[in-house]
């Protein structure tokens, strides 16, 4: 199938997912919260999941239940030392808007520490998984993966890895091989609690794909000011920063201070369900907009900021 045909089919599938399921039950782990005005945009769909492996990384796969077309894949790059199990609610929320979301546990050496640390190598490994899984008759997603389309999600260290991927750069500590180049299948990224601060400096980010930052305004680990400075050095649009009031660094994990991870110092005013829903919705609709979904683009660029009292948004073309 040509890329143009895939793109047309993708838009049709996304439109069907958005409009045809208002009467269905809420997705597992992702019950949408109402906006300030009581309206939930682009009604999500129910989600299913199963276990897989990407090379040696145990991976949970989340996908819309009953999908009949091809869907893009969202690779979720976990935060440093955060087990993938703590992203179940967030991953399900993003998947409910029309994505196959993958949450691999990527354990490796990072300087002197062996723990969960993402790397640029996961992009190529995930693309290979997509091709294999799509061709595996026994897979729930056989024939349903758009193998030409990957987007990125990231949290904290994983988001910083995502920024490095967005540049097509091999930079320490994110690149574990000698070189890295951005594959054409990678279309956009959305990163939570992320910045590129190095000893008080913010190197220019010459991104090759659209980038969104979602920033909890109560984050005491990756601070809001650091996200603002990072947004300022993202050289190329489209780009967006979504400021989520009342959320802290672990606003997208199932619990505060996941076991084994660094402890947050900033309190969270929102419930976990509220912050996960809001962050997942904005990430999913931003990514859909970059893939050509006109309704999602209207929301993230025009109507969403005013409708959602939890956020303030800045965008650049």
XYZ file of C-alpha atoms in Angstrom:
317
model
C 0.000 0.000 0.000
C 1.390 3.464 -0.915
C 2.072 6.072 1.783
C -0.694 8.281 0.315
C -3.165 5.419 0.460
C -2.077 4.584 4.014
C -2.554 8.216 5.017
C -6.074 8.312 3.591
C -6.947 5.050 5.272
C -5.505 6.257 8.578
C -7.651 9.399 8.499
C -10.728 7.298 7.798
C -9.986 4.909 10.662
C -9.343 7.755 13.100
C -12.568 9.466 12.102
C -14.490 6.234 12.630
C -12.930 5.716 16.046
C -13.770 9.255 17.085
C -17.386 9.282 15.990
C -18.859 5.794 16.056
C -18.620 4.650 19.639
C -20.365 7.093 21.948
C -22.602 4.334 23.320
C -19.767 1.972 24.223
C -18.331 1.419 27.713
C -15.386 3.529 28.824
C -11.915 2.166 27.925
C -10.078 0.065 30.482
C -8.071 2.254 32.793
C -9.102 5.373 30.908
C -12.440 6.828 31.920
C -12.501 10.310 30.379
C -13.091 13.175 32.777
C -15.370 16.007 31.727
C -13.884 19.355 30.808
C -14.669 22.516 32.665
C -17.603 22.936 30.290
C -18.738 19.313 30.768
C -17.757 18.213 27.257
C -15.273 15.471 26.345
C -13.870 15.966 22.807
C -13.568 13.194 20.236
C -15.097 10.473 22.393
C -12.494 7.793 23.217
C -13.129 4.096 22.595
C -12.638 0.977 24.756
C -9.117 -0.416 24.976
C -7.675 -3.927 25.196
C -4.129 -5.034 26.002
C -1.760 -7.988 25.782
C 1.846 -8.836 26.633
C 4.672 -8.961 24.105
C 8.433 -8.438 23.831
C 10.527 -5.951 21.897
C 13.891 -7.738 21.675
C 14.422 -8.502 25.391
C 12.099 -5.810 26.743
C 8.864 -7.009 28.295
C 6.161 -4.851 26.700
C 2.472 -4.215 27.254
C 0.536 -3.437 24.086
C -2.596 -1.270 24.359
C -4.975 -0.897 21.418
C -8.574 0.110 20.636
C -10.897 -2.866 21.037
C -12.514 -4.107 17.851
C -10.422 -2.027 15.436
C -10.719 -3.126 11.823
C -8.252 -0.810 10.060
C -4.594 0.141 10.420
C -3.432 2.200 13.395
C -0.265 4.200 14.085
C 2.055 3.050 16.873
C 3.008 5.228 19.857
C 6.226 4.183 21.603
C 6.140 5.243 25.259
C 9.648 5.997 26.563
C 9.516 5.474 30.328
C 10.938 7.792 32.950
C 14.224 6.900 34.612
C 13.799 3.988 37.049
C 10.025 3.870 36.453
C 8.640 0.395 35.724
C 6.296 0.215 32.735
C 3.456 -1.078 34.920
C 2.950 2.439 36.270
C 1.934 3.792 32.850
C -1.088 1.534 32.366
C -3.693 4.289 32.799
C -1.855 6.843 30.664
C -1.097 4.330 27.904
C -4.735 3.209 27.830
C -5.896 6.829 27.630
C -3.718 7.570 24.593
C -4.666 4.256 22.960
C -8.347 5.090 23.407
C -7.935 7.921 20.901
C -6.790 5.603 18.119
C -3.225 4.400 18.733
C -1.383 1.182 19.420
C 0.623 2.182 22.507
C 3.717 0.183 23.480
C 5.260 0.359 26.971
C 8.556 -1.559 26.925
C 10.688 -2.027 30.032
C 14.110 -1.013 28.770
C 16.792 -1.832 31.338
C 20.408 -0.884 30.597
C 23.597 0.594 31.975
C 23.473 4.377 32.326
C 26.948 5.498 33.382
C 27.343 3.371 36.553
C 23.664 2.547 37.176
C 21.727 -0.390 35.705
C 18.019 0.357 35.764
C 15.149 1.430 33.509
C 16.692 3.979 31.129
C 15.459 4.542 27.600
C 17.702 4.831 24.543
C 17.511 5.880 20.898
C 18.020 2.231 19.895
C 14.419 1.525 20.874
C 13.171 3.246 17.722
C 14.703 0.729 15.334
C 13.785 -2.163 17.612
C 10.168 -1.000 17.713
C 9.951 -0.599 13.947
C 11.155 -4.186 13.560
C 8.540 -5.329 16.100
C 5.829 -3.478 14.167
C 6.656 -5.319 10.935
C 6.833 -8.704 12.640
C 3.702 -8.252 14.751
C 1.671 -7.002 11.811
C 2.576 -10.163 9.867
C 1.962 -12.601 12.764
C -1.376 -14.273 12.196
C -1.862 -15.102 15.885
C -1.424 -11.485 16.997
C -4.535 -9.481 17.962
C -3.075 -6.744 15.736
C -2.281 -8.838 12.660
C -2.868 -6.607 9.647
C -3.917 -3.670 11.859
C -0.576 -1.861 12.336
C 0.356 1.056 10.113
C 4.005 0.067 9.783
C 4.838 3.419 8.168
C 3.772 5.512 11.148
C 5.315 5.797 14.615
C 4.919 8.590 17.149
C 6.679 9.070 20.464
C 5.513 9.528 24.031
C 7.996 10.179 26.800
C 8.253 10.919 30.497
C 11.189 12.679 32.185
C 14.384 10.835 31.091
C 12.283 9.158 28.413
C 11.113 12.549 27.175
C 14.710 13.770 27.013
C 15.509 10.656 24.994
C 12.593 11.616 22.759
C 14.042 15.094 22.202
C 17.325 13.490 21.137
C 15.430 11.180 18.778
C 13.536 14.177 17.376
C 16.856 15.715 16.353
C 18.132 12.502 14.815
C 21.088 12.913 17.151
C 23.379 10.411 18.844
C 23.996 12.120 22.166
C 25.077 10.785 25.547
C 23.430 9.382 27.645
C 20.573 8.545 25.281
C 22.455 6.994 22.369
C 23.978 3.603 23.156
C 25.387 2.932 19.698
C 27.874 4.826 17.541
C 25.289 6.559 15.372
C 21.585 7.318 15.173
C 19.476 8.755 12.381
C 15.764 9.507 12.495
C 13.725 7.000 10.455
C 11.039 8.520 8.210
C 8.379 6.469 9.993
C 8.729 8.655 13.126
C 6.282 11.542 12.684
C 5.916 13.473 15.979
C 6.489 13.365 19.732
C 4.757 14.402 22.967
C 6.823 14.514 26.150
C 5.720 14.991 29.769
C 7.890 16.456 32.540
C 10.750 16.975 30.107
C 13.495 19.505 29.507
C 16.982 19.617 27.995
C 18.727 21.636 30.720
C 22.452 20.853 31.112
C 24.202 22.664 33.966
C 21.977 25.690 33.503
C 22.265 25.762 29.702
C 19.624 24.885 27.121
C 21.202 23.772 23.824
C 19.222 24.525 20.679
C 16.984 21.638 19.593
C 17.085 21.279 15.811
C 14.067 18.996 15.706
C 13.100 17.143 12.543
C 9.558 16.337 13.721
C 6.813 18.273 15.562
C 7.290 18.346 19.347
C 4.830 18.908 22.178
C 5.792 19.433 25.824
C 3.177 18.723 28.521
C 4.297 20.249 31.808
C 2.801 19.841 35.262
C 2.866 23.238 36.926
C 3.546 21.655 40.345
C 6.497 19.588 39.103
C 9.336 19.763 41.614
C 11.763 17.573 39.651
C 11.534 18.864 36.083
C 10.464 22.393 36.899
C 8.049 24.504 34.828
C 10.697 27.164 34.159
C 12.965 24.504 32.680
C 10.208 23.366 30.338
C 9.583 26.955 29.238
C 13.270 27.415 28.438
C 13.322 24.129 26.547
C 10.256 25.118 24.546
C 12.038 28.327 23.633
C 14.995 26.499 22.082
C 12.920 24.062 20.001
C 13.931 25.484 16.652
C 11.304 24.130 14.313
C 7.535 23.930 14.343
C 4.958 22.783 14.712
C 5.570 22.869 18.452
C 3.397 23.272 21.527
C 3.644 23.517 25.297
C 0.677 22.504 27.452
C 0.830 23.735 31.057
C -1.214 21.452 33.291
C -2.231 23.191 36.513
C -2.112 21.080 39.674
C -0.022 18.222 38.248
C 3.464 17.257 39.380
C 6.225 15.064 37.936
C 4.270 11.858 38.384
C 1.034 13.219 36.977
C 0.959 10.519 34.271
C 1.858 7.480 36.381
C -0.736 5.294 38.077
C 0.518 6.336 41.516
C 2.595 9.090 43.028
C 6.274 8.228 43.568
C 6.367 4.831 41.834
C 8.424 2.214 43.648
C 12.105 2.426 42.718
C 11.899 5.886 41.155
C 13.209 9.180 42.492
C 10.767 10.859 44.883
C 8.837 13.966 43.861
C 9.004 16.977 46.164
C 6.074 18.936 44.695
C 2.533 18.073 45.850
C -0.167 17.290 43.300
C -3.514 19.049 43.623
C -5.275 17.005 40.942
C -6.232 13.378 41.427
C -4.167 10.869 39.433
C -7.210 10.166 37.271
C -7.600 13.859 36.430
C -3.973 14.495 35.537
C -3.634 11.259 33.546
C -6.781 11.956 31.553
C -5.821 15.547 30.753
C -2.195 14.767 29.850
C -3.183 11.726 27.806
C -5.914 13.594 25.953
C -3.663 16.494 24.992
C -0.854 14.161 23.923
C -3.150 11.950 21.857
C -4.957 14.787 20.100
C -1.699 16.636 19.382
C -0.251 13.496 17.807
C -3.440 12.891 15.824
C -3.295 16.467 14.575
C 0.245 15.916 13.284
C -1.004 12.852 11.401
C -3.627 14.885 9.563
C -6.713 14.673 11.799
C -8.522 17.963 11.233
C -10.849 17.638 14.242
C -7.908 17.000 16.566
C -6.063 19.985 15.076
C -9.048 22.240 15.736
C -9.066 21.116 19.356
C -5.337 21.442 20.132
C -4.867 24.709 18.233
C -8.197 26.519 18.571
C -10.852 25.306 20.993
C -9.155 23.099 23.597
C -7.369 25.766 25.597
C -10.569 27.717 26.239
C -12.627 24.575 26.912
C -10.202 22.986 29.358
C -9.834 24.949 32.566
C -6.880 22.822 33.700
C -4.471 24.030 31.023
C -2.926 26.989 29.278
C -1.397 26.340 25.878
C 1.155 28.025 23.613
C 1.696 26.810 20.050
C 3.870 27.801 17.115
C 3.475 26.712 13.470
